[in-house]
């Protein structure tokens, strides 16, 4: 979704640094970009529909005066089509105040009508132009940008992260957030604001995280945060442990490929420091804050998430049932709000989110808390809303994930949920220390096996299957048991980045409907690794073959039985059934990547998608 970068520098021209920060937000998905700078002659705005390079061409053609105060934005259209006139930043009708905004102002139509009656002119279709005119109008009365912003925000309903600057107060930004993320960066050479930390890592690693309803006034060497009532608050500085290099492509053609290949390291980063080998147990950081007695107290778990994270939630539920004998349910977070209110005190709700900013997941988290329940967040982004607001937290430590299609974050989530299942299993005395030790040893033993997934043999097999798959319009991913969420994830990856229609199904369901699709042109991608569902999967493959369907089978290395049933084989190392999803998902990610590459798709920023979906 939209991205914001703003900077106030001690000296020099900060515009190029702001554009460079904006480029790290490209992954969020956008359709136009713009920048505003403060000059001696007032505010100057340049904006362009299309990618940041279109804005750069515009700047090269028409020039942008050097300035030490700039704010920039990438827009993902909500109100008004993608167009130059709707791109941010937006100024008020006198051009004295400028605003960039992420989110949606729900009552913008009423406010716009009121402002029009008072003589304001509008040049765009956006809700943001309403907001900036409201601020400008308040500023004329109050004489303070901070007061004007606060007053305007009290008049709007909706979600926002905004940065405002005014010609009347050069050298100052006023920022605010409600349900859309915003961080403030503090550096030796300036003060900054952005939608997320990676956008500012080239300038600083010290951040102040704004809470919902807060505003802040940014000046050189100073940032004052205010609570929703307008009282100053002291905010502790958060030091980000991500490096700027982690947020870069590092020689890879796409972030997605880099992130797929980082997964063996993610295993180490998410898991290995947390082993308590002698006890066969897991030590989470202090943010987990649940002791054995509390873990024994819960009688059910609820998992909630969206998209790829929902698939890891499904696996989490299965692993908890398996290792901790704890019943659970998995819900799409956007559905929870409408569910009947049940007793929450016996339940722990696990909310999983890479970004920690997904609006649907955050709404669900707040609803659980409102109903008296407790929330454990599983999240990749330190300082995100989920990380801050959840009662308990496990960070997945995957490093920044930039490709819109989630890969390594999914891997990190499953790894963390495996550890959680061991931790709860041990606390509930379902797992003996020896069983815990075996499970941890199996996870450690997975690391060298993952290397096979990046070898020449599998690469060639993936490319062959991708050649074929790139020619079809539609396909089915089938799996059973622990492989069912992986079938869903394989289908989601393929449709997201190749735009080929794909559905994931539990294989047993095929003959209840989807089998009607199968003919000589219709492929099935089957997850057929060893485990309790193996024989049943073979029967399903035979059913596909009997109807001349094409089979791409993902199976254990050297599995002759599956080889006889398949047109294409993706052979992977065999590991324990619980860990097999971590292995199996990688070739499916590679397959989607190769198909999208062959079709010339925009792999890191697929059409219509945003990395972090911050609206419901
Ligand atoms: O940041 P989150 O994990 O909460 O994001 C949830 C989904 O929006 C996300 O997984 C989405 O489905 C990805 N594009 C999947 O590749």
PDB file of C-alpha atoms in Angstrom, residues 3-113:
ATOM      1  CA  UNK A   3       4.590   4.578   1.251  1.00  0.00           C
ATOM      2  CA  UNK A   4       5.856   7.708   2.990  1.00  0.00           C
ATOM      3  CA  UNK A   5       9.370   9.096   3.402  1.00  0.00           C
ATOM      4  CA  UNK A   6      10.115  12.546   4.849  1.00  0.00           C
ATOM      5  CA  UNK A   7      13.436  14.068   5.841  1.00  0.00           C
ATOM      6  CA  UNK A   8      14.721  17.183   7.508  1.00  0.00           C
ATOM      7  CA  UNK A   9      18.485  17.454   7.088  1.00  0.00           C
ATOM      8  CA  UNK A  10      21.085  19.613   8.802  1.00  0.00           C
ATOM      9  CA  UNK A  11      22.441  20.713   5.424  1.00  0.00           C
ATOM     10  CA  UNK A  12      22.690  19.751   1.771  1.00  0.00           C
ATOM     11  CA  UNK A  13      20.084  18.485  -0.657  1.00  0.00           C
ATOM     12  CA  UNK A  14      18.028  15.704   0.936  1.00  0.00           C
ATOM     13  CA  UNK A  15      15.803  15.031  -2.122  1.00  0.00           C
ATOM     14  CA  UNK A  16      17.892  12.148  -3.538  1.00  0.00           C
ATOM     15  CA  UNK A  17      18.007  10.421  -0.113  1.00  0.00           C
ATOM     16  CA  UNK A  18      14.247  10.707   0.174  1.00  0.00           C
ATOM     17  CA  UNK A  19      13.758   9.199  -3.298  1.00  0.00           C
ATOM     18  CA  UNK A  20      16.203   6.450  -2.412  1.00  0.00           C
ATOM     19  CA  UNK A  21      14.149   5.678   0.730  1.00  0.00           C
ATOM     20  CA  UNK A  22      10.997   5.713  -1.366  1.00  0.00           C
ATOM     21  CA  UNK A  23      12.492   3.031  -3.623  1.00  0.00           C
ATOM     22  CA  UNK A  24      12.810   0.665  -0.676  1.00  0.00           C
ATOM     23  CA  UNK A  25       9.037   1.060  -0.222  1.00  0.00           C
ATOM     24  CA  UNK A  26       8.273   0.104  -3.832  1.00  0.00           C
ATOM     25  CA  UNK A  27       7.573  -3.435  -2.652  1.00  0.00           C
ATOM     26  CA  UNK A  28       4.435  -2.193  -0.899  1.00  0.00           C
ATOM     27  CA  UNK A  29       2.764  -1.774  -4.287  1.00  0.00           C
ATOM     28  CA  UNK A  30       1.851   1.624  -5.807  1.00  0.00           C
ATOM     29  CA  UNK A  31       0.646   3.337  -8.942  1.00  0.00           C
ATOM     30  CA  UNK A  32       2.109   6.850  -8.688  1.00  0.00           C
ATOM     31  CA  UNK A  33       4.806   8.758  -6.849  1.00  0.00           C
ATOM     32  CA  UNK A  34       5.575  12.311  -5.831  1.00  0.00           C
ATOM     33  CA  UNK A  35       7.813  14.590  -3.812  1.00  0.00           C
ATOM     34  CA  UNK A  36       7.475  18.034  -2.217  1.00  0.00           C
ATOM     35  CA  UNK A  37      10.367  20.223  -1.087  1.00  0.00           C
ATOM     36  CA  UNK A  38      10.544  23.377   0.998  1.00  0.00           C
ATOM     37  CA  UNK A  39      12.352  26.183  -0.835  1.00  0.00           C
ATOM     38  CA  UNK A  40      12.989  29.860  -0.092  1.00  0.00           C
ATOM     39  CA  UNK A  41      10.095  30.591  -2.448  1.00  0.00           C
ATOM     40  CA  UNK A  42       7.695  28.187  -0.770  1.00  0.00           C
ATOM     41  CA  UNK A  43       6.580  24.588  -1.308  1.00  0.00           C
ATOM     42  CA  UNK A  44       7.262  22.908  -4.629  1.00  0.00           C
ATOM     43  CA  UNK A  45       5.566  19.651  -5.632  1.00  0.00           C
ATOM     44  CA  UNK A  46       6.334  17.163  -8.415  1.00  0.00           C
ATOM     45  CA  UNK A  47       4.249  14.029  -8.901  1.00  0.00           C
ATOM     46  CA  UNK A  48       3.724  11.482 -11.592  1.00  0.00           C
ATOM     47  CA  UNK A  49       1.558   8.506 -12.324  1.00  0.00           C
ATOM     48  CA  UNK A  50       3.517   5.255 -12.735  1.00  0.00           C
ATOM     49  CA  UNK A  51       6.730   4.021 -11.193  1.00  0.00           C
ATOM     50  CA  UNK A  52       9.314   6.094  -9.330  1.00  0.00           C
ATOM     51  CA  UNK A  53      11.426   6.133 -12.485  1.00  0.00           C
ATOM     52  CA  UNK A  54       8.645   8.166 -14.157  1.00  0.00           C
ATOM     53  CA  UNK A  55       8.921  10.672 -11.322  1.00  0.00           C
ATOM     54  CA  UNK A  56      12.703  10.707 -11.709  1.00  0.00           C
ATOM     55  CA  UNK A  57      12.320  11.468 -15.436  1.00  0.00           C
ATOM     56  CA  UNK A  58       9.943  14.283 -14.525  1.00  0.00           C
ATOM     57  CA  UNK A  59      12.499  15.651 -12.042  1.00  0.00           C
ATOM     58  CA  UNK A  60      15.272  15.345 -14.628  1.00  0.00           C
ATOM     59  CA  UNK A  61      13.155  17.184 -17.209  1.00  0.00           C
ATOM     60  CA  UNK A  62      11.782  19.958 -14.994  1.00  0.00           C
ATOM     61  CA  UNK A  63      14.363  20.131 -12.204  1.00  0.00           C
ATOM     62  CA  UNK A  64      13.812  20.201  -8.472  1.00  0.00           C
ATOM     63  CA  UNK A  65      15.579  22.857  -6.411  1.00  0.00           C
ATOM     64  CA  UNK A  66      17.979  21.546  -3.744  1.00  0.00           C
ATOM     65  CA  UNK A  67      16.346  21.505  -0.330  1.00  0.00           C
ATOM     66  CA  UNK A  68      17.071  20.182   3.135  1.00  0.00           C
ATOM     67  CA  UNK A  69      13.376  19.452   3.803  1.00  0.00           C
ATOM     68  CA  UNK A  70      11.462  17.023   1.598  1.00  0.00           C
ATOM     69  CA  UNK A  71       8.607  14.584   1.812  1.00  0.00           C
ATOM     70  CA  UNK A  72       7.680  11.929  -0.719  1.00  0.00           C
ATOM     71  CA  UNK A  73       5.017   9.323  -1.307  1.00  0.00           C
ATOM     72  CA  UNK A  74       4.085   6.294  -3.338  1.00  0.00           C
ATOM     73  CA  UNK A  75       0.324   6.013  -3.820  1.00  0.00           C
ATOM     74  CA  UNK A  76      -1.847   2.897  -4.086  1.00  0.00           C
ATOM     75  CA  UNK A  77      -5.159   4.170  -5.379  1.00  0.00           C
ATOM     76  CA  UNK A  78      -8.177   4.106  -3.070  1.00  0.00           C
ATOM     77  CA  UNK A  79     -10.125   7.326  -3.825  1.00  0.00           C
ATOM     78  CA  UNK A  80      -9.703   8.257  -7.471  1.00  0.00           C
ATOM     79  CA  UNK A  81      -8.025   6.496 -10.358  1.00  0.00           C
ATOM     80  CA  UNK A  82      -4.239   6.371 -10.705  1.00  0.00           C
ATOM     81  CA  UNK A  83      -3.457   9.741 -12.336  1.00  0.00           C
ATOM     82  CA  UNK A  84      -0.987  12.613 -11.956  1.00  0.00           C
ATOM     83  CA  UNK A  85      -3.653  14.781 -10.336  1.00  0.00           C
ATOM     84  CA  UNK A  86      -4.437  12.146  -7.690  1.00  0.00           C
ATOM     85  CA  UNK A  87      -0.792  11.402  -6.862  1.00  0.00           C
ATOM     86  CA  UNK A  88       0.576  12.719  -3.552  1.00  0.00           C
ATOM     87  CA  UNK A  89       1.795  15.050  -2.097  1.00  0.00           C
ATOM     88  CA  UNK A  90      -1.332  17.205  -2.026  1.00  0.00           C
ATOM     89  CA  UNK A  91      -1.384  20.884  -1.188  1.00  0.00           C
ATOM     90  CA  UNK A  92      -4.254  23.038   0.033  1.00  0.00           C
ATOM     91  CA  UNK A  93      -5.781  25.320  -2.553  1.00  0.00           C
ATOM     92  CA  UNK A  94      -3.329  28.116  -1.650  1.00  0.00           C
ATOM     93  CA  UNK A  95      -0.318  25.816  -1.953  1.00  0.00           C
ATOM     94  CA  UNK A  96       0.873  26.749   1.571  1.00  0.00           C
ATOM     95  CA  UNK A  97       0.424  23.394   3.312  1.00  0.00           C
ATOM     96  CA  UNK A  98       1.383  20.006   1.921  1.00  0.00           C
ATOM     97  CA  UNK A  99       0.443  16.522   3.114  1.00  0.00           C
ATOM     98  CA  UNK A 100       1.246  12.920   2.275  1.00  0.00           C
ATOM     99  CA  UNK A 101      -1.195  10.361   3.594  1.00  0.00           C
ATOM    100  CA  UNK A 102      -1.574   6.595   3.821  1.00  0.00           C
ATOM    101  CA  UNK A 103      -4.965   5.181   4.695  1.00  0.00           C
ATOM    102  CA  UNK A 104      -8.562   6.131   4.054  1.00  0.00           C
ATOM    103  CA  UNK A 105     -10.617   9.051   5.351  1.00  0.00           C
ATOM    104  CA  UNK A 106     -14.084   7.523   5.500  1.00  0.00           C
ATOM    105  CA  UNK A 107     -16.101  10.745   5.910  1.00  0.00           C
ATOM    106  CA  UNK A 108     -14.207  12.603   3.186  1.00  0.00           C
ATOM    107  CA  UNK A 109     -17.287  13.194   1.007  1.00  0.00           C
ATOM    108  CA  UNK A 110     -19.153  15.157   3.731  1.00  0.00           C
ATOM    109  CA  UNK A 111     -16.020  17.113   4.639  1.00  0.00           C
ATOM    110  CA  UNK A 112     -15.339  17.898   1.001  1.00  0.00           C
ATOM    111  CA  UNK A 113     -18.885  19.226   0.513  1.00  0.00           C
TER     112      UNK A 113
END
